[in-house]
Coordinates of C-alpha atoms and ligand atoms in Angstrom, one line a residue:
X1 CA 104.9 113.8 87.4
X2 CA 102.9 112.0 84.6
X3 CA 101.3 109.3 84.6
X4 CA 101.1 109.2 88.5
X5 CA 99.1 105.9 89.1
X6 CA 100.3 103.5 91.3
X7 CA 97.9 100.7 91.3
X8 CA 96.0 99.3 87.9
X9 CA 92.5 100.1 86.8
X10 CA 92.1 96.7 87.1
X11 CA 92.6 96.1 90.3
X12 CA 90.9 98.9 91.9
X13 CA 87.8 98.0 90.2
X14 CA 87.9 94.6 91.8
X15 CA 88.3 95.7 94.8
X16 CA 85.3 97.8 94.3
X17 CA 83.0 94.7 92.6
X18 CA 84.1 92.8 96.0
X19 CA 83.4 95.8 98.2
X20 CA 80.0 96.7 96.9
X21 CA 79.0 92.8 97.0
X22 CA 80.0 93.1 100.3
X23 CA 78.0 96.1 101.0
X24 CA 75.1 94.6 99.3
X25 CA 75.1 91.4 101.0
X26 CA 75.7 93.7 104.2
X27 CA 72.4 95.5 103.8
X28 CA 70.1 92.9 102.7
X29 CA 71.1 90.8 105.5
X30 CA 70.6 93.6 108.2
X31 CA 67.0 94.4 105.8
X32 CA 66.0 91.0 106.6
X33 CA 67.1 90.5 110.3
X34 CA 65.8 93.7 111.3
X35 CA 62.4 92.8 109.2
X36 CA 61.7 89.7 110.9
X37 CA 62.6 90.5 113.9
X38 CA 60.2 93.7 113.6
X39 CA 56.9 91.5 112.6
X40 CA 58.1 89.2 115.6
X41 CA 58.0 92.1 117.6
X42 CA 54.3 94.0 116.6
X43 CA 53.1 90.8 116.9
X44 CA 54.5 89.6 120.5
X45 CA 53.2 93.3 121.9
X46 CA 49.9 92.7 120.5
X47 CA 49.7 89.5 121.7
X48 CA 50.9 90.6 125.3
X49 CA 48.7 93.4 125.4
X50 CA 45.9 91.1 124.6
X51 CA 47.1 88.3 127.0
X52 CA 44.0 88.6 129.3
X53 CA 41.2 89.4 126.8
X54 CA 40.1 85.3 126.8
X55 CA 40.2 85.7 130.4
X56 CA 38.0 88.9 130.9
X57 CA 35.2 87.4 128.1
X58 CA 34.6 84.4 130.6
X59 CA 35.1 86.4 134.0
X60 CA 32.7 89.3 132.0
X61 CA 30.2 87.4 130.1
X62 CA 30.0 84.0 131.7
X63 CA 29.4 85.3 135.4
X64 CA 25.8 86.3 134.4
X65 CA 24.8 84.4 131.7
X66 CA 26.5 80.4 131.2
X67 CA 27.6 79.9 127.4
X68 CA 25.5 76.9 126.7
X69 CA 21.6 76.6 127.3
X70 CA 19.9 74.0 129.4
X71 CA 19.6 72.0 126.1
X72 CA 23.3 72.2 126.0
X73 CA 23.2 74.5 122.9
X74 CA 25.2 77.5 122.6
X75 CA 23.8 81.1 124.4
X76 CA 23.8 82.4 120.8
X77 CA 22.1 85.7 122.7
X78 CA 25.0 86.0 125.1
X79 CA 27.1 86.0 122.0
X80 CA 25.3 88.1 119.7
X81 CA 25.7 90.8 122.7
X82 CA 29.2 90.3 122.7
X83 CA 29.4 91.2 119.1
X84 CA 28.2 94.4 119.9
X85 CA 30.9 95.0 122.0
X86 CA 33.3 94.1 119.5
X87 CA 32.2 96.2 117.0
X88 CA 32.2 99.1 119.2
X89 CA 35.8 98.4 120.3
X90 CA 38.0 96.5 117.7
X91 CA 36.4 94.8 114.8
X92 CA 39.3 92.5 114.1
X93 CA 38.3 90.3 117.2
X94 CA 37.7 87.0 115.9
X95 CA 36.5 85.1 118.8
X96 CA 35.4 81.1 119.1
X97 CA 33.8 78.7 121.4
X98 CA 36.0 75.5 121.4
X99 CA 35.3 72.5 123.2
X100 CA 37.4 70.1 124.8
X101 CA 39.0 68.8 121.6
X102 CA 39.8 72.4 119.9
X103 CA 36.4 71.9 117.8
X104 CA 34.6 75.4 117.2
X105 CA 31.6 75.5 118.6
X106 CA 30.5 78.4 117.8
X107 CA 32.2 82.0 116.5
X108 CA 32.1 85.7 116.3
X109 CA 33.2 87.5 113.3
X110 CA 32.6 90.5 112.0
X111 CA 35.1 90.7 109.0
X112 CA 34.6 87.6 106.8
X113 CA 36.8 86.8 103.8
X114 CA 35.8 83.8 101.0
X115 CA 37.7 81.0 102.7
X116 CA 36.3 78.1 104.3
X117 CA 36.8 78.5 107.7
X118 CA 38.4 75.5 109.9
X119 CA 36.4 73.2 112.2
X120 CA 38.6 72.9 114.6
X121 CA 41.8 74.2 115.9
X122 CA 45.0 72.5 117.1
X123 CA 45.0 72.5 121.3
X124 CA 48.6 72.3 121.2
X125 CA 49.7 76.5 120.6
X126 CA 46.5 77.1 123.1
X127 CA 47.7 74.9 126.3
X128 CA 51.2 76.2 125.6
X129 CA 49.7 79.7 126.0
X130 CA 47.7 79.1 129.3
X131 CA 50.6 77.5 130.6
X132 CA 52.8 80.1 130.1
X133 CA 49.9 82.7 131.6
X134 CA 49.8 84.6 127.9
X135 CA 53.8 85.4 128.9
X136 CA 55.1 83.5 125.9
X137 CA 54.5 84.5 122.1
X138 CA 53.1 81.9 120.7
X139 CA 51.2 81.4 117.0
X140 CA 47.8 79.5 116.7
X141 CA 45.8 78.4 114.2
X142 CA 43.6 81.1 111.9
X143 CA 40.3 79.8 111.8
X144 CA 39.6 82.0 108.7
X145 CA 42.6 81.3 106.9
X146 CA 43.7 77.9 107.1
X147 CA 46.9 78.1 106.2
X148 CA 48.2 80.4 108.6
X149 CA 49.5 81.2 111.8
X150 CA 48.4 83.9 113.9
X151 CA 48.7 85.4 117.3
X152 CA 46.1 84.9 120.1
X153 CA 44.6 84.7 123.4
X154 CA 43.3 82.0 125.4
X155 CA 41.1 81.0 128.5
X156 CA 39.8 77.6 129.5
X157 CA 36.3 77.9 131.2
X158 CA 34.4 75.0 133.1
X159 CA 30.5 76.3 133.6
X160 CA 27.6 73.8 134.1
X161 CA 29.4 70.6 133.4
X162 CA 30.9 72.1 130.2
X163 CA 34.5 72.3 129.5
X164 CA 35.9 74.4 126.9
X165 CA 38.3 77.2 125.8
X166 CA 37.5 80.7 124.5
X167 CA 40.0 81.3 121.6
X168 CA 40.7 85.1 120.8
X169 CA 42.6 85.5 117.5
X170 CA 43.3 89.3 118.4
X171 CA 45.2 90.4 115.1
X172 CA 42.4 89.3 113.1
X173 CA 42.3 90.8 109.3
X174 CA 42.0 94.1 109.7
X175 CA 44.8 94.1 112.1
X176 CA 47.1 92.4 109.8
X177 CA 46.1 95.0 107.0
X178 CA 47.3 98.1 109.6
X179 CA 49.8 96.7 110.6
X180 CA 51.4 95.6 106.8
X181 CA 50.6 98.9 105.5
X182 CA 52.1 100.9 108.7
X183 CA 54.7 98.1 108.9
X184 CA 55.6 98.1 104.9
X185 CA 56.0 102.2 104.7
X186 CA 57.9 101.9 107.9
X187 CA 59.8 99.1 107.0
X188 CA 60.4 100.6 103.1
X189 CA 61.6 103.9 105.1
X190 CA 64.1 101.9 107.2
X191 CA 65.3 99.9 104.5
X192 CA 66.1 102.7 102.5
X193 CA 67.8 104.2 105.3
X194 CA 69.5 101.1 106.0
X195 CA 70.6 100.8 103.3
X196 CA 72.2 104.2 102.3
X197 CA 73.9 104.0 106.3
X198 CA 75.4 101.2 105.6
X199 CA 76.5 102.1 101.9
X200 CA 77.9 105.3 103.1
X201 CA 79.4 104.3 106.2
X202 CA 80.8 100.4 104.5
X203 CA 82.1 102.9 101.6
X204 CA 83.7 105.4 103.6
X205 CA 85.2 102.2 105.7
X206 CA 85.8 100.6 102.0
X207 CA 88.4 104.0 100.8
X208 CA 89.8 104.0 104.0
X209 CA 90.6 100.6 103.7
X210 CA 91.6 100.0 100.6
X211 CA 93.9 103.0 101.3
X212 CA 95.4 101.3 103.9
X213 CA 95.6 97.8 102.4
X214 CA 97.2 98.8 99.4
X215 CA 99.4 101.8 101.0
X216 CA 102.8 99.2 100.7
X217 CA 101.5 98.2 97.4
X218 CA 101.3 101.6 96.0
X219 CA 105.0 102.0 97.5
X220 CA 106.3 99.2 95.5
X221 CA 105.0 100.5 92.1
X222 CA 106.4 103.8 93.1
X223 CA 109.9 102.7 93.6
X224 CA 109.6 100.6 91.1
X225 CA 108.4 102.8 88.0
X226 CA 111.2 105.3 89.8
X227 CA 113.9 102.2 89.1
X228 CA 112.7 101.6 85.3
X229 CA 112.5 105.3 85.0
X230 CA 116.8 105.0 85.7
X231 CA 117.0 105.9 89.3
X232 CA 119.1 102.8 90.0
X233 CA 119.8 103.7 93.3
X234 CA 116.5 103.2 94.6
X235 CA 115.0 100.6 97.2
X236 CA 111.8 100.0 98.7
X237 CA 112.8 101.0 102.5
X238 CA 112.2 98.9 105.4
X239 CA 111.0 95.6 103.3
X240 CA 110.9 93.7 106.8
X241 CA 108.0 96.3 107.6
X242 CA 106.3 96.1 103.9
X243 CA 102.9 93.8 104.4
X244 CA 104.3 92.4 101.6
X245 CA 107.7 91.7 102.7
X246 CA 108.6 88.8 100.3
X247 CA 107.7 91.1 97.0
X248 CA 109.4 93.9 98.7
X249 CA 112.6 92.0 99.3
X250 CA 112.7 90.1 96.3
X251 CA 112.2 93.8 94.4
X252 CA 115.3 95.0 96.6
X253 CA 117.4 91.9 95.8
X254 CA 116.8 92.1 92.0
X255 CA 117.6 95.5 91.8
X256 CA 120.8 94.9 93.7
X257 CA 121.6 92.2 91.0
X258 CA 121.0 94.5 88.3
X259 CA 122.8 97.0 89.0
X260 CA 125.7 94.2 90.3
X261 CA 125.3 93.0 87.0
X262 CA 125.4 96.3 84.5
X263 CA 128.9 97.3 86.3
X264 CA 130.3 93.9 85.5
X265 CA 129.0 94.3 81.9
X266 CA 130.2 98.3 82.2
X267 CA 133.6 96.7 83.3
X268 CA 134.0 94.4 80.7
X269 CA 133.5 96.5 77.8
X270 CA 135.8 99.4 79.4
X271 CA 138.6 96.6 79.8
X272 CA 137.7 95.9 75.8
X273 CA 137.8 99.3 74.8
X274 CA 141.3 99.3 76.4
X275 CA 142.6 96.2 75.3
X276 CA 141.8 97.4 71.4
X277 CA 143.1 100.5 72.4
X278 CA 146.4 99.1 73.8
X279 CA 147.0 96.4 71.1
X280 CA 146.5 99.1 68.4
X281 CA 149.0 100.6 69.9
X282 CA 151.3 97.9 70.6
X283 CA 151.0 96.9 67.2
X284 CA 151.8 99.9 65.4
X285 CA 155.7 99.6 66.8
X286 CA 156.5 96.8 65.6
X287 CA 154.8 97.4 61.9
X288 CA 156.3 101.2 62.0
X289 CA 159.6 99.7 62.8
X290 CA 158.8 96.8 60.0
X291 CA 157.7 99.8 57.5
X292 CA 160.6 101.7 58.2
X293 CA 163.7 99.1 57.2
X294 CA 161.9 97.7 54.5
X295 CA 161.7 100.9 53.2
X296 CA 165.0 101.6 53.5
X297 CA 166.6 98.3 52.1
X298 CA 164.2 99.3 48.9
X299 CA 165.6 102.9 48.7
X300 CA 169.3 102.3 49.6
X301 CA 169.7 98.6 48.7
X302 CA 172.2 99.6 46.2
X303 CA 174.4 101.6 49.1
X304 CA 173.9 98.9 51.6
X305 CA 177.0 96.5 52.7
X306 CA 176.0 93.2 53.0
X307 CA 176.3 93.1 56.8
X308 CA 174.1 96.4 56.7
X309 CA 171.5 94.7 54.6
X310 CA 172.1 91.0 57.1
X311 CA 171.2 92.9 59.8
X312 CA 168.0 95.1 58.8
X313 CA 166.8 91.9 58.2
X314 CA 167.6 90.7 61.1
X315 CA 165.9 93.4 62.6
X316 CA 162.8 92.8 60.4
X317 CA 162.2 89.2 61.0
X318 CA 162.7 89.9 65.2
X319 CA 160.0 92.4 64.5
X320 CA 157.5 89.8 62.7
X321 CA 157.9 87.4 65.3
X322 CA 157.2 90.0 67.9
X323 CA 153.7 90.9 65.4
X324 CA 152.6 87.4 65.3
X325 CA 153.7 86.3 69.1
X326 CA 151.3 89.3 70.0
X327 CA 148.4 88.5 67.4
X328 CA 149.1 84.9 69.0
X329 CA 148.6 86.0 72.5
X330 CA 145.6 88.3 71.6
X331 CA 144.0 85.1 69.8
X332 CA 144.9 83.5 72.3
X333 CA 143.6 85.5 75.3
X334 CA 140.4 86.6 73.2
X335 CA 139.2 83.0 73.1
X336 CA 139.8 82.4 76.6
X337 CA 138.0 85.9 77.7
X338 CA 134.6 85.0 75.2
X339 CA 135.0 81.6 77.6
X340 CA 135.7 79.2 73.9
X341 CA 138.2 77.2 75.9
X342 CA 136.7 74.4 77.6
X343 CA 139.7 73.0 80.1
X344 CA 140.2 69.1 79.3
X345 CA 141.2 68.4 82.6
X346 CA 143.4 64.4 82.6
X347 CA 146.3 63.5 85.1
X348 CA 149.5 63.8 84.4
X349 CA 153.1 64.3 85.7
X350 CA 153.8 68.1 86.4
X351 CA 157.4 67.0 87.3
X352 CA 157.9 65.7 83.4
X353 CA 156.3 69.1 82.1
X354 CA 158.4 71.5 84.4
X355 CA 161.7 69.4 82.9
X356 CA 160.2 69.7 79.4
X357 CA 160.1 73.8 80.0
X358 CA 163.0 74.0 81.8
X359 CA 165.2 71.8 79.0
X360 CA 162.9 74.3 76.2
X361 CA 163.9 77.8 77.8
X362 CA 167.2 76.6 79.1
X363 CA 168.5 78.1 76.2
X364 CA 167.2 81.5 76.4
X365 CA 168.6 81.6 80.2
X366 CA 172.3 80.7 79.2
X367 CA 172.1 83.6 76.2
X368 CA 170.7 85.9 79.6
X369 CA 173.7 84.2 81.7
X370 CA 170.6 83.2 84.0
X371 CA 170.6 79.7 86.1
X372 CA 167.5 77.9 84.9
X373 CA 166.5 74.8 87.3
X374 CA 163.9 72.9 89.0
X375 CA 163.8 72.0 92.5
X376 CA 163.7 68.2 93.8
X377 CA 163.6 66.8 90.4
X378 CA 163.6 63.3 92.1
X379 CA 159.9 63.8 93.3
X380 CA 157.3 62.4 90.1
X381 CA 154.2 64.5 91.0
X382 CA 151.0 64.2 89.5
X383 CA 148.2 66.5 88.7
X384 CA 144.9 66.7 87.2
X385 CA 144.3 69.8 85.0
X386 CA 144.2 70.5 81.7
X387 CA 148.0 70.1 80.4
X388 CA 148.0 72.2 77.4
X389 CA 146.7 74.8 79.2
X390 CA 148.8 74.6 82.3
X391 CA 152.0 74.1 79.8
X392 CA 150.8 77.5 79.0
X393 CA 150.8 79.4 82.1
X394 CA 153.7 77.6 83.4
X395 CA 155.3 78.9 80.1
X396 CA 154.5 82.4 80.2
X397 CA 155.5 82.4 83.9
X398 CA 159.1 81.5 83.0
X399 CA 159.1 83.6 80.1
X400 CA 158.7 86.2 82.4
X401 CA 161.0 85.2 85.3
X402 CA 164.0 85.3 82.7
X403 CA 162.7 88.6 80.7
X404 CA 162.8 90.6 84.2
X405 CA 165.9 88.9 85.8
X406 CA 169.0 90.7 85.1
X407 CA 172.0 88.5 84.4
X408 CA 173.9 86.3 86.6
X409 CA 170.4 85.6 88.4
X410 CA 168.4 82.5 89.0
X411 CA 165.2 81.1 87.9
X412 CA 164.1 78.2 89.8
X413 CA 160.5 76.0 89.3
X414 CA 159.8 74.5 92.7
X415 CA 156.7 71.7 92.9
X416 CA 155.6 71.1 96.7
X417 CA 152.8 68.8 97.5
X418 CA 150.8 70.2 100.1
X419 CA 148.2 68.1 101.3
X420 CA 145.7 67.2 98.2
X421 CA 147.2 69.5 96.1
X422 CA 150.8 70.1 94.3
X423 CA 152.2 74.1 95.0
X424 CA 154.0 75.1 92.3
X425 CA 156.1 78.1 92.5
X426 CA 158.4 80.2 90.0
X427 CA 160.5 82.3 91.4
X428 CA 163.1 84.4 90.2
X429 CA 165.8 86.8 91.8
X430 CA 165.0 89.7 89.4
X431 CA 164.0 93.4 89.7
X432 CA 160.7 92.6 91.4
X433 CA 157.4 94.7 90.9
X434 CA 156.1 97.7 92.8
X435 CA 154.1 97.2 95.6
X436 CA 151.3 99.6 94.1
X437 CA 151.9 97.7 90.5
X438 CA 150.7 94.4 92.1
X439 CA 147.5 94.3 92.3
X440 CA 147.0 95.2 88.1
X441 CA 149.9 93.1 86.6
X442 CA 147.2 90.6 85.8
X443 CA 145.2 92.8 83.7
X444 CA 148.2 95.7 82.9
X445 CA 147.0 95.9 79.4
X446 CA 144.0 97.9 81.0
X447 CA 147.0 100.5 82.5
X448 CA 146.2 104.0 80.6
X449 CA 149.6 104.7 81.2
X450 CA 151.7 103.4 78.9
X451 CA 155.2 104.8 79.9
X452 CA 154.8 102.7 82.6
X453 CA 154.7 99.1 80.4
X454 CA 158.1 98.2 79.8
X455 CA 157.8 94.8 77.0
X456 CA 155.3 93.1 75.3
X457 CA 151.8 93.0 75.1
X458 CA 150.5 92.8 78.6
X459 CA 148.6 89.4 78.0
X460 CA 151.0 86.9 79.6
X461 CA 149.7 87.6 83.0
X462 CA 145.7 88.4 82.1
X463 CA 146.3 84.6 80.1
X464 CA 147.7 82.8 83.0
X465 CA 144.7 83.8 85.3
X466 CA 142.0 83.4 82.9
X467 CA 144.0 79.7 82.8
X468 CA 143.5 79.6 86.8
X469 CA 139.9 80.7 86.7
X470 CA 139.0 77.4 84.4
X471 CA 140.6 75.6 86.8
X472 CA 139.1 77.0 89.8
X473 CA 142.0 77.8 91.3
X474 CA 143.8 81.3 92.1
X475 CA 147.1 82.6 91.2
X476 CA 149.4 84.7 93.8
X477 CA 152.4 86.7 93.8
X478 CA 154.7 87.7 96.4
X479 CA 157.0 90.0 95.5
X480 CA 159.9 92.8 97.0
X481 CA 161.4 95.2 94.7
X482 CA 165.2 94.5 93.9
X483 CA 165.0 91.3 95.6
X484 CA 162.6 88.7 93.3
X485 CA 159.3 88.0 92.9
X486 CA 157.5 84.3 93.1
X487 CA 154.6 83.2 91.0
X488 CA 152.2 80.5 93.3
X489 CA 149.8 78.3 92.1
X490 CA 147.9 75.3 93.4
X491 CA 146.7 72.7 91.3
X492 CA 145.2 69.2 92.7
X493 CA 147.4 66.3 92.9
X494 CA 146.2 63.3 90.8
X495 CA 146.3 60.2 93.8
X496 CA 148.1 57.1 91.5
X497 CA 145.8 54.0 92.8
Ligands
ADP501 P1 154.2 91.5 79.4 O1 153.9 91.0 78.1 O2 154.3 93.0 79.6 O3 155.3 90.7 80.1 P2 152.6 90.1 81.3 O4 151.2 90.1 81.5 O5 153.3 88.8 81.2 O6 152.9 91.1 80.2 O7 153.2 90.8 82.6 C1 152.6 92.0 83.1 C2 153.7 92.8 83.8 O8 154.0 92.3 85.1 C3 155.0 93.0 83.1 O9 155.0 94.0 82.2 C4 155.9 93.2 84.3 O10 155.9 94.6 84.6 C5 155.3 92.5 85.4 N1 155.9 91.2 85.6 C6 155.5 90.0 85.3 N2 156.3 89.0 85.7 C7 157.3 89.6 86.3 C8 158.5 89.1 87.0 N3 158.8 87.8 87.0 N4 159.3 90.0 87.5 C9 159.0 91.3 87.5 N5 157.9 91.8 86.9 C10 157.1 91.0 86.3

């Protein structure tokens, strides 16, 4: 159980890097939402709360005493009293006279700071205000600091002939400094805890997710470090089901074609092993029988009669020719199972070849008292295929027919055109071949039992299909014990123009 990990180092830490972006991004995102909506918020209550304070100066102050004097200045005692007020209750409270065109008349302010303070304020903010009766929040113009916005209240008054507007600002400086220091501790305090919710909760989500995400992934690398490890057999189950159903079924497919492809390589070096095996062995006959006469014309030439002598070397020479036909067929068959022979395929007359054979082994049939012929001679077929090659199956086929014929049978080669093709048939009235020998007659070197090869090397047949292969055809034989058996091929007829 070593070495247990399913997914790379590498890719779980960039998962992470993409997860704790994420979270990052996550928290500074809800940080600043919640921190600008949290200013917007102080600032709308203090403003709503404060809504009528404009409104109560004039219905307060201005029901007694009128803001302006008879010579049209300012009630700067009226005011100064009003500053008492202020600085009982809030001294924050910025508060200004403004004409009808947002000029400051006059102002009340307790808390000063070093800037030059506007001479007038935009009317815009302020009719928006009194419109909405202090219901909207709305941001005016700071007097004291120019460049800023700040919340307010607002009345318009008409006293005496004079028109005007008393403009509160109501989080004046003082206010603003609460509020940012109770705002920033609060605000640090929920951005910590923001942030640790969100990384705890966004991490917990994160494993569980990642968990889940690369659950078929982690599946794959099992079954496949199980495969590498030599557990051929194994698949990824269900790849249809696998999120990452092409990998899945590609994995499934190549291990199929592995394994398909290590038998076939397993076969073909068993059916090696037993070819050397079987051609040792069928070797060592005839070289035995070889060693043996020669040996005995050397020892006994001298007691010998001629005839004696004639005939152990008879014997001897039938014995080479067997040595070298084999070696011939081995050569032969080696080259076309290490796929050497390239088939020169060309058209010609299959009719003329199967008389050539016939008039070549015609011979051999009389000495076997066998009838050697080809059917409807008339008929000139033609074929295209490789012609040395098919002169050599067509050879070994009739060698065959008239080794396992007994005398007084028949050979016949029979050439039928069928369609786009020419059917050529050897069939002969011999012994025939088990049924349960069929099936391996066209690899019966690879038979472990040998008592059950009767002549020869066992290549004639393993030679003749290797021949059909390169031509992309197959080879069939039909065949009844005592009664015959027949050889079929198909090769494509050549169409004369
Ligand atoms: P061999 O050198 O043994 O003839 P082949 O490959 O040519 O090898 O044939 C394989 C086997 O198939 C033969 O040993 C024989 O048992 C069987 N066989 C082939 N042709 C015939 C046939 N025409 N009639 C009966 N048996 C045959």
């Amino acid at each position: 159980m070593k070495n247990e990990k399913t997914l790379t180092p590498k890719l779980v830490k960039k998962l992470w890097i993409a997860f704790i972006f994420l979270i990052v991004l996550m928290g500074a995102s809800y940080i600043f939402i919640t921190g600008y909506l949290t200013l917007n918020y102080n600032e709308a209550i203090t403003q709503r709360i404060n809504a009528n304070v404009a409104e109560h100066v004039i219905q307060e102050k201005f029901q007694n005493d009128a803001p302006f004097l008879e010579d049209g200045s300012v009630n700067k005692a009226l005011f100064g009293d009003l500053m008492h007020d202020m600085m009982a209750v809030n001294r924050g409270i910025e508060i200004y006279l403004l004409n009808n065109a947002g000029d400051i008349l006059y102002s009340v302010v307790l808390e000063h700071n070093d800037n030059e303070p506007m001479k007038s304020v935009s009317l815009e903010p302020i009719n928006k205000y009194i419109a909405s009766n202090g219901q909207e929040f709305i941001l005016g113009d700071d007097p004291l600091n120019p460049n800023e916005q700040n919340i307010f209240s607002a009345a318009p008054f008409s006293i005496d002939g004079h028109e005007g507007y008393i403009y509160i600002i109501v989080a004046g400086k003082q206010l603003a400094l609460i509020s940012d220091n109770l705002f920033g501790s609060y605000f640090t305090k929920l951005s910590i805890g923001a942030i640790l919710l969100t990384m705890l909760f966004s991490a917990l989500i994160g494993v569980l997710s990642i968990w889940f995400l690369t659950k078929n992934l982690r599946l794959i690398t099992q079954t496949v470090r199980k495969f590498q490890e030599g557990d051929l057999d194994i698949r990824i189950e269900n790849p249809e089901e696998s999120d990452i159903e092409v990998v899945a079924l590609s994995f499934n497919k190549m291990a199929d074609s592995i394994v398909e492809n290590m038998e076939k390589i397993k076969s073909v070096d068993n059916l090696r092993r037993e070819l050397i095996a079987n051609v040792s062995h069928d070797l060592r006959t005839p070289l035995a029988i070889l060693k043996g006469y020669i040996e005995t014309l050397q020892i006994k030439k001298d007691s010998l009669t001629e005839h004696q002598k004639d005939e152990y070397l008879q014997i001897t020479h039938a014995n080479i020719d067997k040595l070298s036909d084999l070696i011939n067929q081995l050569f032969e068959y080696s080259k076309l199972e290490a796929e050497q022979v390239t088939p020169i395929k060309e058209p010609f007359s299959i009719t003329e070849l199967s008389h050539d054979l016939i008039a070549k082994f015609r011979l051999l049939a009389e000495q076997k008292q066998l009838h050697l012929e080809l059917d409807n001679p008339e008929e000139n077929y033609m074929v295209y295929a490789d012609i040395g090659l098919v002169e050599r199956a067509l050879q070994n086929l009739i060698e065959n027919a008239i080794k396992y014929t007994e005398p007084h049978g028949k050979v016949t080669l029979s050439l039928v055109k069928m369609g786009k093709q020419i059917e050529i048939n050897i069939t002969d009235t011999g012994n025939g071949i088990p049924i349960n020998d069929q099936p391996f007659i066209f690899d019966r070197y690879k038979q472990v039992d040998k008592t059950t090869k009767k002549q020869g090397l066992g290549l004639g047949l393993a030679i003749v299909k290797k021949i059909m292969d390169l031509h992309d055809t197959t080879i069939v034989v039909l065949s009844k014990p005592y009664e015959g058996s027949s050889f079929i091929f198909k090769l494509p007829a050549y169409q004369l123009q």
